[in-house]
CSV table of C-alpha atoms in Angstrom, one decimal:
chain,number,residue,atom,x,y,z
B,414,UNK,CA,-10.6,-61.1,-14.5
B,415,UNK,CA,-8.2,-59.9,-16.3
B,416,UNK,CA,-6.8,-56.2,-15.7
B,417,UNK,CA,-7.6,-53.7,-18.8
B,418,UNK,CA,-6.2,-50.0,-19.5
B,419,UNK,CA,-8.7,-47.4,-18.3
B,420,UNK,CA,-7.4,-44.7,-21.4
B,421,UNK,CA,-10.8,-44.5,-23.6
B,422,UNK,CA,-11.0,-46.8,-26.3
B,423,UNK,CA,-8.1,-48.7,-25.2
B,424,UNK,CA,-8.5,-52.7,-25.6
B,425,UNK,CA,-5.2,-53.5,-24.1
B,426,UNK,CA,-5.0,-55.9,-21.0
B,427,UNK,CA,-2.1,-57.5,-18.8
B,428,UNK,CA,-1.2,-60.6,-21.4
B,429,UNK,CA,1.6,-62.7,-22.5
B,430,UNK,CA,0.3,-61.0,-25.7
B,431,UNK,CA,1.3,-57.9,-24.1
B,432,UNK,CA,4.3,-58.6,-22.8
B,433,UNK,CA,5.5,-59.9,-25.6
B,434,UNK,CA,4.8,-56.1,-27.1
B,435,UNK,CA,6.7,-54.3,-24.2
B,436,UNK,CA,3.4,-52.8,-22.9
B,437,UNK,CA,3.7,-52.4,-19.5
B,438,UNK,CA,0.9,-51.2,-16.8
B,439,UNK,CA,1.1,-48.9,-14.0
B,440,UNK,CA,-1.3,-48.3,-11.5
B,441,UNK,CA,-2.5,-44.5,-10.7
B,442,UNK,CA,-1.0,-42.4,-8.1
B,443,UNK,CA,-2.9,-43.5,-4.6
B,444,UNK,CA,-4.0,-39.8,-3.9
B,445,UNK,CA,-3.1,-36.3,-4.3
B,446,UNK,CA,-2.9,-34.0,-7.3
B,447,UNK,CA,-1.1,-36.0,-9.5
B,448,UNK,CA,-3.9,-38.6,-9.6
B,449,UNK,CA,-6.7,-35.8,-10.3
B,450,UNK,CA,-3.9,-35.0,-13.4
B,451,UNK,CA,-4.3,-38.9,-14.7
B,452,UNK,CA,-7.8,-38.4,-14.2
B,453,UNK,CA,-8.6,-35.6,-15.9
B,454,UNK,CA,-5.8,-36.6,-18.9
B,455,UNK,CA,-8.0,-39.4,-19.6
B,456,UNK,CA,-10.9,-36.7,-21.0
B,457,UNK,CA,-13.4,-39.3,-19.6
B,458,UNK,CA,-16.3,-37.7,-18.0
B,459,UNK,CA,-17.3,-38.9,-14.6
B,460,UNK,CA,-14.1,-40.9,-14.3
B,461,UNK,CA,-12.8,-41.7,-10.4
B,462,UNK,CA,-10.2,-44.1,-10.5
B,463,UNK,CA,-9.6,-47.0,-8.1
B,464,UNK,CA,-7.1,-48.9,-6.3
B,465,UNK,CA,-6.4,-51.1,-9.2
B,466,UNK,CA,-6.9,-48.6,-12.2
B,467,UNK,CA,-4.4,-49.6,-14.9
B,468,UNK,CA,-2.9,-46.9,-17.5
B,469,UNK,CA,-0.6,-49.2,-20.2
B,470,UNK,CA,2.7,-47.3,-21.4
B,471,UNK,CA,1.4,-46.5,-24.5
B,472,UNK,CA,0.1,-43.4,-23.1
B,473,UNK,CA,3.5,-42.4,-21.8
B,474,UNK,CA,6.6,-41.2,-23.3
B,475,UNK,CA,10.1,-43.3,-23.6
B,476,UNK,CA,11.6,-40.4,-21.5
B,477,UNK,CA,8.9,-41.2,-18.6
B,478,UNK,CA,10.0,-44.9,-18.0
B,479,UNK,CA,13.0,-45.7,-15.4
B,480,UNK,CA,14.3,-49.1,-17.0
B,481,UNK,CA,17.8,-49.6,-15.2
B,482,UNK,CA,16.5,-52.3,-13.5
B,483,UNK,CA,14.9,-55.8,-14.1
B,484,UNK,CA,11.4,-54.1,-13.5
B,485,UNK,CA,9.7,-51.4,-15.7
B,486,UNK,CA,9.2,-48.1,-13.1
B,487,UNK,CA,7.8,-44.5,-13.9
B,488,UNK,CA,9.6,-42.0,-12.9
B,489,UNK,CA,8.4,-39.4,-10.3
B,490,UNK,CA,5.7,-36.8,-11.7
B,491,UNK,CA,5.1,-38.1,-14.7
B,492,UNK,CA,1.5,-37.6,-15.9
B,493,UNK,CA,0.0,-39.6,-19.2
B,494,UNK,CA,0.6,-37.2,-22.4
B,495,UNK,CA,0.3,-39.2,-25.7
B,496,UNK,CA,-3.5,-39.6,-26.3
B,497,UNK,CA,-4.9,-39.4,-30.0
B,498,UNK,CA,-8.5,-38.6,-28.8
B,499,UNK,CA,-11.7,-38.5,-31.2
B,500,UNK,CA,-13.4,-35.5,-32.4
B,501,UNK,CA,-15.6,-35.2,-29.7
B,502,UNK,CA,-12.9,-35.5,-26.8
B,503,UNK,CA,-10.8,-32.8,-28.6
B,504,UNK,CA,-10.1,-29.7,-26.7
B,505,UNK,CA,-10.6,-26.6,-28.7
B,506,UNK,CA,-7.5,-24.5,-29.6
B,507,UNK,CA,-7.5,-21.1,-28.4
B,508,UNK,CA,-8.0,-18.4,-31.0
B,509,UNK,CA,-4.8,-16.7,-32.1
B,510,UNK,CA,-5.0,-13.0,-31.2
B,511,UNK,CA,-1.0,-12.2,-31.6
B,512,UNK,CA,0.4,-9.3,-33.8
B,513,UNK,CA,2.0,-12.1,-36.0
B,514,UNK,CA,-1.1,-14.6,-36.7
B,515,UNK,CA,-3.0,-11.3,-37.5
B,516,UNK,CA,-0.7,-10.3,-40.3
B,517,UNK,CA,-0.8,-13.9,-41.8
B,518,UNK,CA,-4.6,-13.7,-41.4
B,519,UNK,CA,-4.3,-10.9,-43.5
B,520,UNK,CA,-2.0,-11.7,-46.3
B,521,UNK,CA,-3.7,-12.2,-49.8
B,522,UNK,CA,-4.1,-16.3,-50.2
B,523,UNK,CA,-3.1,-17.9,-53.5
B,524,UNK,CA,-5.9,-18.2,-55.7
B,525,UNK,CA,-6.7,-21.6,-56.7
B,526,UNK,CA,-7.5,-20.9,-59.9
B,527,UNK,CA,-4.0,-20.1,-60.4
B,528,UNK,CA,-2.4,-23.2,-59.2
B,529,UNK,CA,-4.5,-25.5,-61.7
B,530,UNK,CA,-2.6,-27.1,-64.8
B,531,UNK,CA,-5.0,-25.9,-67.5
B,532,UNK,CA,-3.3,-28.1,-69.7
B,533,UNK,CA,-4.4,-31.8,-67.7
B,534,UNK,CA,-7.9,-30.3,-67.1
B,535,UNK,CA,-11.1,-31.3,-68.3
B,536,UNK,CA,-14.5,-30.6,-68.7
B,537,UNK,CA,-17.5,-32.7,-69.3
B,538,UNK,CA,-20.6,-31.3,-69.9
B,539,UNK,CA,-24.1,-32.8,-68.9
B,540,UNK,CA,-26.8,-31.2,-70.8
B,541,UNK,CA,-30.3,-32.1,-70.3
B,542,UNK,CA,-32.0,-29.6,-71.9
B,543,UNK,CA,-34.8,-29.7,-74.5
B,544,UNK,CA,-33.0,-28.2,-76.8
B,545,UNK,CA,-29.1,-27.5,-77.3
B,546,UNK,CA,-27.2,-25.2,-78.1
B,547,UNK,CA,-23.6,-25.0,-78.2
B,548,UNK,CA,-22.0,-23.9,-75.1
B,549,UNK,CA,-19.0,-21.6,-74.6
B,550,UNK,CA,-15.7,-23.6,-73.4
B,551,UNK,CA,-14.9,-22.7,-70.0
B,552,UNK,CA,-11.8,-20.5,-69.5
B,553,UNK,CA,-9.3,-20.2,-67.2
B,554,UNK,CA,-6.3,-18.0,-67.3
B,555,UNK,CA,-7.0,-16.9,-71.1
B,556,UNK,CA,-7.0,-20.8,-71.9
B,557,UNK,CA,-10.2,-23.0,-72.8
B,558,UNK,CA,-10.3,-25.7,-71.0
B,559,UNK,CA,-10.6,-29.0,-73.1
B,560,UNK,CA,-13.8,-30.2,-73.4
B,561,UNK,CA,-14.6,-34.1,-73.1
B,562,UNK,CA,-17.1,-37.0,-73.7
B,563,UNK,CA,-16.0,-38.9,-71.1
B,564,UNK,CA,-13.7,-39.2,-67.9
B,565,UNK,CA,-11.9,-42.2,-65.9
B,566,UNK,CA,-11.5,-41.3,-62.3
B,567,UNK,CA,-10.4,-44.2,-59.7
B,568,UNK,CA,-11.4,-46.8,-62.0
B,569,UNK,CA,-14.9,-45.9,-62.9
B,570,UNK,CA,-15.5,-44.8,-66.3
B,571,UNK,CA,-18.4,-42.2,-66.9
B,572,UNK,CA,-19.6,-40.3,-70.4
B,573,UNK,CA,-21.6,-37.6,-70.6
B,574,UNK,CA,-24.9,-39.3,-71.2
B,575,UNK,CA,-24.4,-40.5,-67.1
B,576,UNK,CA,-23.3,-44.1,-68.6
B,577,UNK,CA,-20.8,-45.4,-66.4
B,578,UNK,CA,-18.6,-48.8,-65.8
B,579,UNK,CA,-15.9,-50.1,-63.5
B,580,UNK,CA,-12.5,-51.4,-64.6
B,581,UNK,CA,-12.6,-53.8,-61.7
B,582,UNK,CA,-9.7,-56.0,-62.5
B,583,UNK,CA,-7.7,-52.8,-61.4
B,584,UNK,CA,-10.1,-52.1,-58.6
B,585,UNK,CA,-9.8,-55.7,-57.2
B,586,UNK,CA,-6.0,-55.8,-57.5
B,587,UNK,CA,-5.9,-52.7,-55.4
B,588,UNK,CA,-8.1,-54.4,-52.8
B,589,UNK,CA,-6.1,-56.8,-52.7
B,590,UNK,CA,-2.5,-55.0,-52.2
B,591,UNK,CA,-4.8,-52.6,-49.4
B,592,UNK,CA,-5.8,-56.0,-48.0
B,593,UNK,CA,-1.9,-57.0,-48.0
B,594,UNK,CA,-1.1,-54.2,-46.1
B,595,UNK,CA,-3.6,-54.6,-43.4
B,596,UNK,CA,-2.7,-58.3,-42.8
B,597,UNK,CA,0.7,-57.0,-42.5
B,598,UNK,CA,-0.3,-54.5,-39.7
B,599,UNK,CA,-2.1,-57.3,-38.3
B,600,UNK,CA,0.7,-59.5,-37.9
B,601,UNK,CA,2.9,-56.7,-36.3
B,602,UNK,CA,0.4,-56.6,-33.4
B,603,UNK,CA,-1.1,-53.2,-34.1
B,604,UNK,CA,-4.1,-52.7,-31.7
B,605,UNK,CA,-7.6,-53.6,-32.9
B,606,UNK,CA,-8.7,-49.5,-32.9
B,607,UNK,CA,-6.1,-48.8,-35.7
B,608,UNK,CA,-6.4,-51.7,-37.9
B,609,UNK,CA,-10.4,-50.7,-37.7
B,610,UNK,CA,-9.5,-47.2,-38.3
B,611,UNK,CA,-7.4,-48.2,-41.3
B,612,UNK,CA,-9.8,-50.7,-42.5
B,613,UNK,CA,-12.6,-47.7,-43.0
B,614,UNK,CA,-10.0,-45.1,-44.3
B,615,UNK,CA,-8.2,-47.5,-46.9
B,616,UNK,CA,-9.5,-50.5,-47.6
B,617,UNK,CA,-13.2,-50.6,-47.5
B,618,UNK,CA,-13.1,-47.1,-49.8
B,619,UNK,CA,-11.2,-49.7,-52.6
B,620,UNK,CA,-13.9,-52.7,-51.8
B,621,UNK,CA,-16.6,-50.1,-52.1
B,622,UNK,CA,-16.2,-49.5,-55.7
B,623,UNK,CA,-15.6,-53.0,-56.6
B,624,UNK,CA,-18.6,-53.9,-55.5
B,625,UNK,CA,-20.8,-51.5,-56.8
């Protein structure tokens, strides 16, 4: 059986795979504090570990490794630090309380009306009442807004009757070069957790709109 990393979500297991990486795995501390601090940096609830829990060195830092010698050693003390944990694993941050953070809690925020080119913005107006009348331009800053009949945005093109189409030739080429970039990532042995996470963020939001 083979021997996995314990760290949550973690698919990575002692491999020539692996190895070929640099990933290397250490076994937890035997007893004593330091193996409660593995334990409880692995934010797993109800996890013990065992004589043959495996952390990988992905969840250590370059400074934490002795490598003078032919075999891969952590040094003395060191305790797991570089997790990027899910929402629900998160710890919250403490509330900021400090003379400083209060001031800057204080201080006016830039409007965001005030930040916006009025000259590149647009308005398209949906009426679907009975009868029309003319409306009044919306104003920002003392300008009037243009008003349109239609508007492209990421490749679909909608009017103001709801009508709408796809320029999928565009949409498909960007699949495509998001599709690129993933076999890329792939090829570079990036772990299974972040090519899914990049599938979901990147390409599948492209593939979406081509097939709709």
């Amino acid at each position: 059986m083979p021997d996995f990393c314990a760290a949550y979500g973690c698919s990575n297991h002692r491999s020539l795979q692996t190895r070929t990486r640099g990933i290397t795995f250490h076994v937890f501390p035997k007893t004593g504090e330091r193996r409660r601090q593995w334990e409880v940096a692995l934010r797993r609830d109800g996890f013990v570990s065992s004589g043959r829990t495996l952390l990988c060195s992905e969840y250590f830092r370059s400074e934490d490794f002795d490598r003078t010698g032919q075999t891969v050693w952590l040094k003395d003390g060191v305790v797991p630090t570089v997790f990027n944990f899910q929402a629900h694993l998160q710890r919250p941050e403490a509330t900021r309380s400090t003379t400083t953070s209060r001031r800057a809690e204080d201080e006016p925020q830039p409007n965001v009306v005030s930040i916006l080119n009025v000259a590149k913005t647009r308005e398209m107006v949906i009426d679907f009442r009975r009868v029309r009348t003319s409306l009044l331009p919306l104003c920002i800053l003392g300008e009037d807004v243009a008003v349109v009949e239609d508007y492209k945005y990421l490749g679909v093109h909608l009017d103001n009757g709801l009508n709408w189409r796809i320029n999928t030739d565009a949409v498909h080429k960007k699949g495509m070069s998001r599709l690129y970039f993933l076999r890329k990532l792939r090829y570079f042995h990036v772990c299974s957790k972040m090519l899914e996470i990049f599938y979901r963020s990147v390409v599948a939001s492209a593939l979406f709109f081509e097939g709709l």
